Coordinates of C-alpha atoms and ligand atoms in Angstrom, one line a residue:
M1 CA -1.0 -11.5 -16.3
T2 CA 1.0 -13.9 -14.2
P3 CA 0.0 -14.0 -10.5
R4 CA 2.8 -12.7 -8.3
T5 CA 3.5 -13.7 -4.8
V6 CA 4.6 -10.8 -2.6
S7 CA 6.4 -11.2 0.7
T8 CA 4.8 -9.4 3.6
R9 CA 4.9 -9.2 7.4
P10 CA 1.9 -9.4 9.7
Y11 CA 0.2 -6.4 11.3
P12 CA -0.9 -7.0 14.8
D13 CA -4.1 -5.1 14.7
Q14 CA -6.3 -6.7 12.0
K15 CA -9.0 -7.9 14.4
P16 CA -12.5 -7.5 13.0
G17 CA -14.9 -5.7 15.3
T18 CA -18.7 -5.6 15.4
S19 CA -18.8 -5.4 11.7
G20 CA -15.6 -6.1 9.9
L21 CA -12.2 -4.4 10.1
R22 CA -12.5 -0.6 10.5
K23 CA -9.5 1.6 10.5
K24 CA -8.4 5.1 9.4
V25 CA -7.7 5.3 5.7
T26 CA -4.1 6.2 6.7
V27 CA -3.9 2.8 8.4
F28 CA -5.2 1.0 5.4
R29 CA -2.8 2.8 3.2
Q30 CA 0.3 1.4 5.0
P31 CA 2.3 -0.9 2.7
H32 CA 0.6 -4.3 2.2
Y33 CA -2.0 -3.5 5.0
L34 CA -5.1 -4.0 2.8
E35 CA -3.5 -6.9 0.9
N36 CA -2.6 -8.7 4.1
F37 CA -6.2 -8.5 5.4
V38 CA -7.7 -9.6 2.0
Q39 CA -5.3 -12.5 1.7
S40 CA -6.1 -13.5 5.3
I41 CA -9.7 -13.6 4.3
F42 CA -9.0 -15.7 1.2
D43 CA -6.8 -18.1 3.2
S44 CA -9.4 -18.5 5.9
I45 CA -12.5 -19.1 3.7
A46 CA -10.8 -21.5 1.3
A47 CA -13.2 -20.9 -1.6
P48 CA -13.1 -23.7 -4.2
P49 CA -11.2 -22.7 -7.4
G50 CA -13.5 -20.9 -9.8
S51 CA -15.9 -19.6 -7.1
T52 CA -17.9 -16.4 -7.6
L53 CA -17.4 -13.4 -5.3
A54 CA -19.6 -10.3 -4.9
L55 CA -17.8 -7.1 -4.4
G56 CA -18.9 -3.5 -3.6
G57 CA -18.6 -0.7 -1.2
D58 CA -20.3 2.4 0.1
G59 CA -18.3 4.6 -2.3
R60 CA -16.2 6.3 0.3
Y61 CA -12.7 7.6 -0.2
Y62 CA -10.3 4.7 -1.0
N63 CA -13.2 2.5 -2.2
R64 CA -12.0 2.5 -5.8
E65 CA -8.4 1.9 -5.0
A66 CA -9.3 -1.0 -2.7
I67 CA -11.7 -2.5 -5.3
Q68 CA -8.9 -2.6 -7.9
V69 CA -6.5 -4.3 -5.4
I70 CA -9.1 -6.9 -4.4
L71 CA -10.0 -7.7 -8.0
K72 CA -6.3 -8.4 -8.8
M73 CA -6.0 -10.5 -5.7
A74 CA -9.2 -12.4 -6.4
A75 CA -7.9 -13.3 -9.8
A76 CA -4.5 -14.4 -8.4
N77 CA -6.3 -16.5 -5.7
G78 CA -8.3 -18.6 -8.2
F79 CA -11.8 -17.0 -8.1
G80 CA -13.6 -17.6 -11.4
R81 CA -16.0 -14.6 -11.4
V82 CA -16.6 -11.4 -9.5
L83 CA -19.8 -9.5 -9.5
V84 CA -18.9 -5.9 -8.8
G85 CA -21.3 -3.0 -8.4
C86 CA -20.9 -0.3 -11.1
G87 CA -18.3 2.2 -9.9
G88 CA -17.4 -0.3 -7.2
I89 CA -20.6 0.6 -5.3
L90 CA -23.1 -1.5 -3.6
S91 CA -25.1 -0.6 -0.5
T92 CA -24.6 -3.2 2.3
P93 CA -28.1 -4.6 2.0
A94 CA -27.8 -4.6 -1.8
A95 CA -24.5 -6.6 -1.5
S96 CA -26.3 -9.1 0.7
H97 CA -29.0 -9.4 -1.9
V98 CA -26.5 -9.9 -4.7
I99 CA -24.8 -12.7 -2.8
R100 CA -28.1 -14.4 -2.2
K101 CA -29.7 -13.9 -5.6
Y102 CA -26.7 -15.0 -7.6
Q103 CA -25.7 -17.6 -5.1
T104 CA -22.1 -16.5 -4.9
F105 CA -19.6 -18.1 -2.5
G106 CA -19.7 -14.9 -0.5
G107 CA -18.8 -11.2 -0.8
L108 CA -16.5 -8.5 0.3
V109 CA -18.3 -5.4 1.5
L110 CA -16.2 -2.2 1.8
S111 CA -17.6 0.1 4.3
A112 CA -17.0 2.0 7.5
S113 CA -20.8 2.6 7.7
H114 CA -21.6 5.7 9.6
N115 CA -18.0 6.7 10.3
P116 CA -16.8 9.9 8.6
G117 CA -14.9 9.4 5.3
G118 CA -12.2 11.2 3.4
A119 CA -8.4 11.0 3.3
D120 CA -8.4 11.4 7.1
G121 CA -11.6 9.4 7.7
D122 CA -12.3 5.8 8.1
F123 CA -12.4 2.8 5.8
G124 CA -13.6 -0.8 6.4
I125 CA -13.9 -4.2 4.9
K126 CA -15.8 -7.3 5.8
F127 CA -16.5 -10.7 4.4
N128 CA -20.1 -11.9 4.1
I129 CA -20.8 -15.6 3.7
A130 CA -23.0 -17.4 1.1
N131 CA -26.3 -16.7 2.9
G132 CA -25.5 -12.9 2.6
S133 CA -24.7 -12.5 6.3
P134 CA -21.6 -11.0 7.8
A135 CA -19.2 -13.8 8.7
P136 CA -19.9 -15.3 12.1
E137 CA -17.3 -15.1 14.9
N138 CA -15.5 -18.4 14.1
I139 CA -14.6 -17.1 10.7
T140 CA -13.6 -13.6 11.8
E141 CA -11.5 -15.2 14.5
A142 CA -9.8 -17.4 11.9
I143 CA -9.2 -14.4 9.7
F144 CA -7.6 -12.5 12.6
A145 CA -5.5 -15.5 13.5
R146 CA -4.3 -15.8 9.9
S147 CA -3.5 -12.1 9.7
K148 CA -1.0 -12.6 12.6
E149 CA 1.0 -15.2 10.7
I150 CA 0.7 -14.1 7.1
S151 CA 4.0 -14.0 5.2
E152 CA 2.9 -13.6 1.6
Y153 CA 0.0 -12.6 -0.6
R154 CA -1.0 -13.2 -4.2
I155 CA -1.8 -10.5 -6.7
C156 CA -2.0 -10.2 -10.5
E157 CA 0.0 -7.5 -12.2
A158 CA -2.6 -6.0 -14.5
A159 CA -4.1 -2.7 -15.6
D160 CA -7.0 -1.3 -13.6
V161 CA -10.3 -2.7 -14.5
A162 CA -12.9 -0.3 -16.0
L163 CA -15.8 -0.2 -13.4
D164 CA -18.1 2.5 -14.8
T165 CA -19.7 0.6 -17.6
L166 CA -22.0 -2.3 -17.1
G167 CA -21.0 -5.6 -18.6
A168 CA -18.4 -8.3 -18.6
T169 CA -14.6 -8.0 -18.8
S170 CA -11.9 -10.3 -17.7
L171 CA -8.8 -10.3 -15.6
G172 CA -6.6 -13.2 -16.4
N173 CA -8.8 -16.3 -16.1
M174 CA -11.3 -14.4 -14.0
Q175 CA -14.5 -12.9 -15.3
I176 CA -15.6 -9.6 -14.0
E177 CA -19.2 -8.5 -14.3
V178 CA -20.0 -4.9 -13.6
I179 CA -23.6 -5.0 -12.4
D180 CA -26.2 -2.3 -11.9
P181 CA -26.2 -1.8 -8.1
V182 CA -29.8 -0.5 -7.9
T183 CA -32.2 -2.5 -10.1
D184 CA -32.1 -5.9 -8.3
Y185 CA -32.5 -4.2 -5.0
A186 CA -35.3 -2.0 -6.1
D187 CA -37.1 -5.0 -7.6
L188 CA -36.7 -6.8 -4.3
M189 CA -38.3 -3.9 -2.4
E190 CA -41.2 -3.8 -5.0
S191 CA -41.8 -7.5 -4.3
L192 CA -42.2 -6.9 -0.5
F193 CA -44.2 -3.7 -0.3
D194 CA -47.5 -2.3 -1.7
F195 CA -46.0 0.2 -4.1
A196 CA -49.4 1.0 -5.5
A197 CA -50.7 2.0 -2.1
I198 CA -47.6 4.1 -1.4
R199 CA -47.8 5.7 -4.8
A200 CA -51.4 6.6 -4.0
L201 CA -50.5 8.0 -0.6
L202 CA -47.8 10.2 -2.2
A203 CA -50.1 11.3 -5.0
G204 CA -52.6 12.3 -2.4
G205 CA -50.4 15.0 -1.0
F206 CA -48.5 13.1 1.7
R207 CA -45.0 14.6 1.8
L208 CA -41.9 12.5 2.3
R209 CA -38.4 13.8 2.9
F210 CA -35.5 11.3 2.7
D211 CA -31.9 12.3 3.6
A212 CA -29.3 10.2 1.8
M213 CA -26.6 12.1 3.7
H214 CA -24.4 12.2 0.5
A215 CA -23.9 8.5 1.0
V216 CA -24.7 5.3 -0.9
T217 CA -28.5 5.4 -0.7
G218 CA -28.9 8.5 -3.0
P219 CA -29.3 6.5 -6.3
Y220 CA -31.4 3.8 -4.6
A221 CA -33.7 6.4 -3.1
R222 CA -34.1 8.3 -6.3
E223 CA -35.0 5.1 -8.2
I224 CA -37.4 3.9 -5.6
F225 CA -39.0 7.1 -4.3
I226 CA -39.0 9.3 -7.3
N227 CA -39.0 7.0 -10.3
R228 CA -41.0 4.1 -9.0
L229 CA -43.2 5.8 -6.4
G230 CA -43.7 9.2 -7.9
A231 CA -42.4 11.3 -5.1
S232 CA -41.4 14.8 -5.9
A233 CA -37.7 15.6 -6.7
E234 CA -37.2 17.5 -3.5
S235 CA -38.3 14.4 -1.5
V236 CA -34.7 13.1 -1.6
M237 CA -32.1 15.4 -0.1
N238 CA -28.3 15.1 -0.2
A239 CA -28.8 12.4 -2.9
V240 CA -25.4 12.7 -4.6
P241 CA -22.9 10.2 -3.0
L242 CA -19.6 11.9 -2.2
E243 CA -16.4 10.3 -1.2
D244 CA -16.3 12.3 2.1
F245 CA -20.1 12.5 2.5
G246 CA -19.8 16.2 2.2
G247 CA -17.7 16.3 5.3
G248 CA -20.5 15.0 7.6
H249 CA -21.0 12.0 9.7
P250 CA -23.2 9.8 7.6
D251 CA -25.0 8.7 10.7
P252 CA -28.8 9.0 10.7
N253 CA -29.6 10.3 14.1
L254 CA -30.9 13.6 15.6
T255 CA -27.4 15.0 16.0
Y256 CA -25.8 14.2 12.6
A257 CA -28.8 14.7 10.3
P258 CA -29.6 18.3 11.4
D259 CA -31.1 19.5 8.1
L260 CA -33.6 16.7 8.0
V261 CA -34.5 17.2 11.7
A262 CA -34.9 21.0 11.1
A263 CA -37.3 20.3 8.3
L264 CA -39.4 17.8 10.2
Y265 CA -39.5 20.0 13.3
G266 CA -40.0 23.3 11.4
E267 CA -43.0 25.2 9.9
D268 CA -44.8 23.3 7.2
A269 CA -43.1 20.1 8.0
P270 CA -43.3 17.1 5.7
D271 CA -45.4 14.2 7.0
F272 CA -42.6 11.7 7.2
G273 CA -38.8 12.0 7.4
A274 CA -36.2 9.3 7.1
A275 CA -32.4 9.0 6.7
S276 CA -29.9 6.3 6.1
D277 CA -26.2 5.9 6.8
G278 CA -23.0 5.7 4.8
D279 CA -23.6 2.1 3.6
G280 CA -27.4 2.1 3.5
D281 CA -28.1 -0.3 6.3
R282 CA -29.4 2.0 9.0
N283 CA -32.5 4.1 9.2
M284 CA -33.9 6.9 11.2
I285 CA -37.7 7.5 11.2
L286 CA -39.3 10.8 11.9
G287 CA -42.9 12.0 11.9
Q288 CA -43.9 15.7 12.1
R289 CA -42.1 16.9 15.2
F290 CA -41.7 13.3 16.3
F291 CA -38.8 11.0 16.6
V292 CA -39.3 7.2 16.5
T293 CA -36.8 5.5 18.7
P294 CA -35.3 2.6 16.7
S295 CA -36.4 0.0 19.3
D296 CA -40.0 1.3 19.0
S297 CA -39.7 1.3 15.2
L298 CA -38.9 -2.4 15.3
A299 CA -41.8 -3.1 17.6
V300 CA -44.3 -1.0 15.6
L301 CA -43.2 -2.7 12.3
A302 CA -43.5 -6.1 13.9
A303 CA -47.0 -5.3 15.2
N304 CA -48.1 -4.1 11.8
A305 CA -46.2 -6.5 9.7
T306 CA -49.1 -8.2 8.0
L307 CA -50.1 -4.9 6.3
A308 CA -47.1 -5.4 3.9
P309 CA -47.6 -7.9 1.1
G310 CA -44.3 -9.6 1.8
Y311 CA -45.3 -10.4 5.4
T312 CA -49.1 -11.2 5.2
Q313 CA -48.3 -14.7 6.5
G314 CA -47.1 -13.1 9.8
L315 CA -43.7 -13.4 11.4
A316 CA -42.0 -16.6 12.5
G317 CA -40.3 -14.8 15.4
I318 CA -38.5 -11.6 16.3
A319 CA -34.9 -11.1 17.3
R320 CA -33.2 -8.0 18.8
S321 CA -29.8 -7.3 20.1
M322 CA -29.4 -7.3 23.9
P323 CA -29.1 -3.5 24.3
T324 CA -32.2 -3.0 22.2
S325 CA -35.3 -2.3 24.2
A326 CA -37.7 -5.1 25.0
A327 CA -40.6 -3.3 23.2
A328 CA -40.4 -5.9 20.4
D329 CA -40.5 -8.8 23.0
R330 CA -43.9 -7.5 24.0
V331 CA -45.2 -7.6 20.5
A332 CA -43.8 -11.1 20.1
A333 CA -45.6 -12.2 23.3
A334 CA -48.8 -10.7 22.1
L335 CA -48.5 -12.4 18.7
G336 CA -47.6 -15.7 20.3
I337 CA -44.3 -16.0 18.5
P338 CA -40.8 -16.5 19.9
S339 CA -38.4 -13.6 20.6
F340 CA -34.6 -13.8 20.8
E341 CA -32.0 -11.6 22.5
T342 CA -28.6 -11.7 20.7
P343 CA -25.3 -9.9 21.1
T344 CA -24.8 -6.6 19.2
G345 CA -24.0 -6.9 15.5
W346 CA -26.0 -8.3 12.6
K347 CA -23.9 -11.5 12.3
F348 CA -25.8 -13.0 15.2
F349 CA -29.1 -12.9 13.4
G350 CA -28.1 -15.0 10.4
N351 CA -28.4 -18.5 11.9
L352 CA -31.9 -17.7 13.4
M353 CA -33.1 -16.5 10.0
D354 CA -31.6 -19.4 8.1
A355 CA -33.3 -21.8 10.5
G356 CA -36.6 -20.0 9.9
R357 CA -36.9 -19.1 13.6
V358 CA -37.2 -15.3 13.0
T359 CA -38.4 -13.1 10.2
M360 CA -37.7 -9.6 11.6
C361 CA -34.7 -8.4 13.5
G362 CA -33.5 -5.1 15.0
E363 CA -31.0 -3.1 16.9
E364 CA -31.3 0.1 18.9
S365 CA -28.6 1.6 16.7
F366 CA -31.0 2.4 13.9
G367 CA -30.9 -1.1 12.4
T368 CA -34.0 -3.0 11.3
S369 CA -34.4 -5.7 8.7
S370 CA -35.9 -9.1 7.9
S371 CA -35.0 -12.4 6.3
H372 CA -35.3 -10.9 2.7
V373 CA -31.5 -10.3 3.1
R374 CA -29.0 -11.0 5.9
E375 CA -28.0 -7.4 6.7
K376 CA -29.9 -4.6 8.2
D377 CA -31.6 -2.5 5.6
G378 CA -32.3 1.2 5.8
L379 CA -34.5 1.7 2.8
W380 CA -36.5 -1.5 3.6
A381 CA -37.4 0.0 6.9
V382 CA -38.4 3.3 5.3
L383 CA -40.6 1.5 2.8
F384 CA -42.1 -0.6 5.5
W385 CA -43.1 2.5 7.4
L386 CA -44.5 4.1 4.2
N387 CA -46.5 0.9 3.6
V388 CA -47.9 1.0 7.2
L389 CA -48.7 4.7 6.8
A390 CA -50.5 4.1 3.5
A391 CA -52.5 1.3 5.0
R392 CA -53.4 3.0 8.3
K393 CA -53.8 6.5 7.0
Q394 CA -52.7 8.0 10.4
P395 CA -49.7 10.2 11.3
V396 CA -46.5 8.6 12.5
E397 CA -47.0 10.0 16.0
T398 CA -50.5 8.6 16.3
I399 CA -49.4 5.1 15.3
V400 CA -46.6 5.1 17.9
R401 CA -48.8 6.5 20.7
E402 CA -51.5 3.9 20.0
H403 CA -48.8 1.3 20.1
W404 CA -47.6 2.4 23.5
A405 CA -51.2 2.5 24.8
K406 CA -51.6 -1.1 23.7
F407 CA -48.3 -2.6 24.7
G408 CA -46.9 -0.1 27.2
R409 CA -43.9 2.2 26.6
N410 CA -40.3 1.1 27.0
F411 CA -38.6 4.4 27.7
Y412 CA -35.2 4.1 26.1
S413 CA -32.0 6.0 25.4
R414 CA -28.4 5.5 24.5
H415 CA -25.7 7.9 25.6
D416 CA -22.4 7.6 23.7
Y417 CA -19.1 8.8 25.1
E418 CA -16.8 8.9 22.0
N419 CA -13.0 9.0 21.8
L420 CA -12.3 8.3 25.4
P421 CA -8.8 7.3 26.6
V422 CA -8.9 3.5 26.3
E423 CA -7.7 3.0 29.9
A424 CA -10.4 5.2 31.3
A425 CA -13.1 3.4 29.4
N426 CA -11.8 0.0 30.4
G427 CA -11.6 1.3 34.0
V428 CA -15.3 2.0 34.0
I429 CA -16.2 -1.5 32.9
S430 CA -13.8 -3.2 35.4
H431 CA -15.0 -1.0 38.2
L432 CA -18.6 -2.1 37.5
R433 CA -17.5 -5.8 37.3
E434 CA -15.7 -5.5 40.7
N435 CA -19.0 -4.3 42.2
F436 CA -21.3 -6.9 40.8
A437 CA -21.6 -8.7 44.1
A438 CA -22.0 -5.5 46.1
L439 CA -24.7 -4.2 43.8
A440 CA -26.9 -7.2 43.9
G441 CA -30.0 -6.3 46.0
A442 CA -28.9 -2.7 46.4
Q443 CA -31.7 -0.1 46.5
F444 CA -31.6 3.2 44.6
G445 CA -34.7 5.2 45.1
Q446 CA -37.6 3.3 43.5
Y447 CA -35.1 0.8 41.9
T448 CA -33.8 -2.4 43.4
V449 CA -30.9 -4.2 41.7
Q450 CA -31.9 -7.8 40.8
G451 CA -28.5 -8.8 39.5
C452 CA -25.5 -7.8 37.4
D453 CA -23.7 -9.7 34.7
D454 CA -21.7 -9.7 31.5
F455 CA -24.1 -10.8 28.8
S456 CA -23.2 -14.1 27.2
Y457 CA -25.0 -15.7 24.3
T458 CA -25.3 -19.3 23.2
D459 CA -26.4 -19.5 19.6
P460 CA -29.5 -21.8 19.7
I461 CA -28.7 -23.2 16.2
D462 CA -25.0 -24.0 16.3
G463 CA -24.3 -23.8 20.0
S464 CA -21.5 -21.3 19.7
V465 CA -20.9 -19.1 22.7
S466 CA -20.1 -15.4 22.8
H467 CA -18.9 -13.9 26.1
N468 CA -18.5 -10.3 27.4
Q469 CA -21.2 -8.8 25.2
G470 CA -22.1 -5.9 27.5
T471 CA -22.2 -5.3 31.2
R472 CA -25.8 -5.3 32.6
I473 CA -27.3 -4.0 35.8
L474 CA -30.8 -5.4 35.9
F475 CA -33.5 -4.1 38.2
T476 CA -36.4 -6.0 39.7
D477 CA -39.0 -4.0 37.7
G478 CA -37.4 -4.9 34.4
S479 CA -35.6 -1.7 34.0
R480 CA -31.9 -1.9 33.1
I481 CA -28.6 -0.1 32.6
V482 CA -26.1 -1.5 30.2
F483 CA -22.5 -0.4 29.5
R484 CA -20.7 -1.6 26.4
L485 CA -17.6 -0.7 24.6
S486 CA -18.1 -0.1 20.9
G487 CA -16.5 -2.4 18.3
T488 CA -16.7 -0.1 15.4
G489 CA -14.8 3.1 16.4
T490 CA -11.3 3.8 15.1
E491 CA -10.1 6.4 17.7
G492 CA -9.7 5.8 21.4
A493 CA -12.6 4.0 23.0
T494 CA -16.4 4.6 22.7
L495 CA -18.4 3.8 25.7
R496 CA -22.1 3.3 25.2
L497 CA -24.6 3.6 28.1
Y498 CA -28.0 2.1 27.3
L499 CA -31.0 2.9 29.5
E500 CA -34.4 1.3 29.6
A501 CA -37.5 1.6 31.9
F502 CA -40.9 0.2 31.2
E503 CA -44.0 2.3 31.8
A504 CA -47.5 0.8 31.5
D505 CA -49.3 3.9 32.7
V506 CA -50.6 5.8 29.6
S507 CA -50.8 9.1 31.4
R508 CA -47.0 9.0 31.7
H509 CA -46.3 8.1 28.1
A510 CA -46.1 11.8 27.0
L511 CA -42.9 12.3 29.1
D512 CA -39.7 13.0 27.4
A513 CA -37.4 9.9 27.5
Q514 CA -34.6 11.8 29.1
D515 CA -36.9 13.0 31.9
A516 CA -38.4 9.5 32.3
L517 CA -35.0 8.0 32.6
A518 CA -33.4 10.8 34.7
E519 CA -33.2 8.6 37.8
L520 CA -31.7 5.7 36.0
I521 CA -29.1 8.0 34.4
A522 CA -28.1 9.3 37.8
I523 CA -27.8 5.7 39.1
A524 CA -25.7 4.8 36.1
H525 CA -23.3 7.6 36.8
R526 CA -23.1 6.9 40.5
I527 CA -22.3 3.2 40.2
S528 CA -19.9 3.5 37.2
E529 CA -18.0 6.6 38.3
L530 CA -18.1 7.5 34.6
R531 CA -17.6 11.2 35.1
E532 CA -14.8 10.8 37.6
R533 CA -13.0 8.2 35.5
T534 CA -13.4 9.8 32.1
G535 CA -13.5 13.5 33.0
R536 CA -16.6 13.8 30.7
E537 CA -19.6 15.7 32.0
Q538 CA -21.8 15.1 29.0
P539 CA -22.2 12.3 26.3
T540 CA -21.0 13.0 22.8
V541 CA -24.3 11.8 21.3
I542 CA -27.7 11.0 22.8
T543 CA -30.1 8.9 20.9
Ligands
VG1_1 C1 -22.5 -0.3 16.2 C2 -23.9 -0.6 16.7 C3 -24.3 -2.0 16.3 C4 -24.2 -2.2 14.8 C5 -22.8 -1.9 14.4 C6 -22.7 -2.0 12.9 O1 -21.6 -1.2 16.8 O2 -24.0 -0.3 18.1 O3 -25.6 -2.2 16.8 O4 -24.5 -3.5 14.5 O5 -22.5 -0.6 14.8 O6 -23.5 -1.1 12.2 P1 -20.7 -0.8 18.1 O7 -19.8 -2.0 18.3 O8 -20.0 0.4 17.7 O9 -21.7 -0.5 19.2 V1 -23.0 -0.3 10.9 O10 -24.3 0.5 10.2 O11 -21.8 0.5 11.5 O12 -22.4 -1.5 9.9
CO2 CO1 -24.1 1.0 8.3

């Protein structure tokens, strides 16, 4: 069991993106690729000898292999103990909870989230710090810098560790505890929400359909919805986690969860539908023939927060990522609490939550959560909705429409153009930037440009500054168009176009979002030359 030092050469492309390093499995499988990145993390975080690490992933292809490598490297790098989810599996929010509950030095979370899995699919890895949050930019930058210089890594020569039975084993001087990935998390949920009220709702004939998309939430959903809340067995679909997610995109949206959508829009539809993604941190919420835009979901939950036992004291504040609609800001203003606008990615919420400035956070990309962990949390959002539905005893659609009537409706949509040639995507952004000055004050139909910029954020807690977080065209009436390049894709470039327009007039709230935003969409195309520059007529996904 002697630790061995292995010589290696740097790879140039180990720059963490929005949420860790995401690459094709074939890239991770290059000689020493995974080891280089893991050693770069260990070198950068300088954990004191004997520290405890949490470890788990979404169970996708290559998860088990990577876990074994990481355990042997952790032992060789002086960790004293690793808490690893049984089978190497932990959902992202469950991993965040394990880090916090057992006060580990941090954790490694293996996930490429909603990206497809399998031998030709994607894999990913990120480091979360001791508060359970994805590492902030200063740490991810240090990891990247280290990866460009690395010349050796440390690993123990040892047999693979058995990961499918709970309990303690050891690897050299390091203890390994294989932990139940579900119970701690389910207990946390039970401490936040009114399970008795939800159980009564379900017993009264309310029908729930949750799509685990053959991803990590299957066992969590079964334990919570079926075992603890008494939902029927058919309430949870695609509940068996598969290494390739059954060949699908484990991305909970109207395009990639077609069976769930068909059920909720079909005859005899269930009352409530929901889905989560590959690693369990995203959520999609559906009512009967009704889709709740993630930005609205955040706002509705914030407005109804005190209905859930864990939030009866009210919220300290609300944070949303910049591209997320301002619907939550309106709720914050009405409640008299602060609201914050951060760059895309959950790592920007951690400081605000640690400082007690915000309780609830959200992103337009199907991410919602609160300070109970430091990641977004798919099942938490689903349970919050069930708690609100149990308390208000109204259909999802009625709750959202009443919300719009009270606060106004922020029409919102995101158009994704996936797998574009990198040059073409960059060209769209630089073309916009070159036209910032010319666009200021320009008039397009009913819209007048107030100004354009690249979004920058100064963290109010530690003063760190993040530049170039999205290109914004802001209009005088508060409407906006945002262009942003994705930091999670693994093929070509993904360009995201975010559109938002506010409508106070209730008589116009029934409009379809795409119709309400048609004029802004046309303006976005005109000023960006997106079609001309990319050759794409239509987005790949509209949400
Ligand atoms: C996307 C989303 C972002 C989210 C990130 C990680 O990033 O837009 O809001 O935080 O994914 O979510 P990007 O850079 O591709 O736009 V997950 O569920 O993939 O961990
Ligand atoms: Co995810």
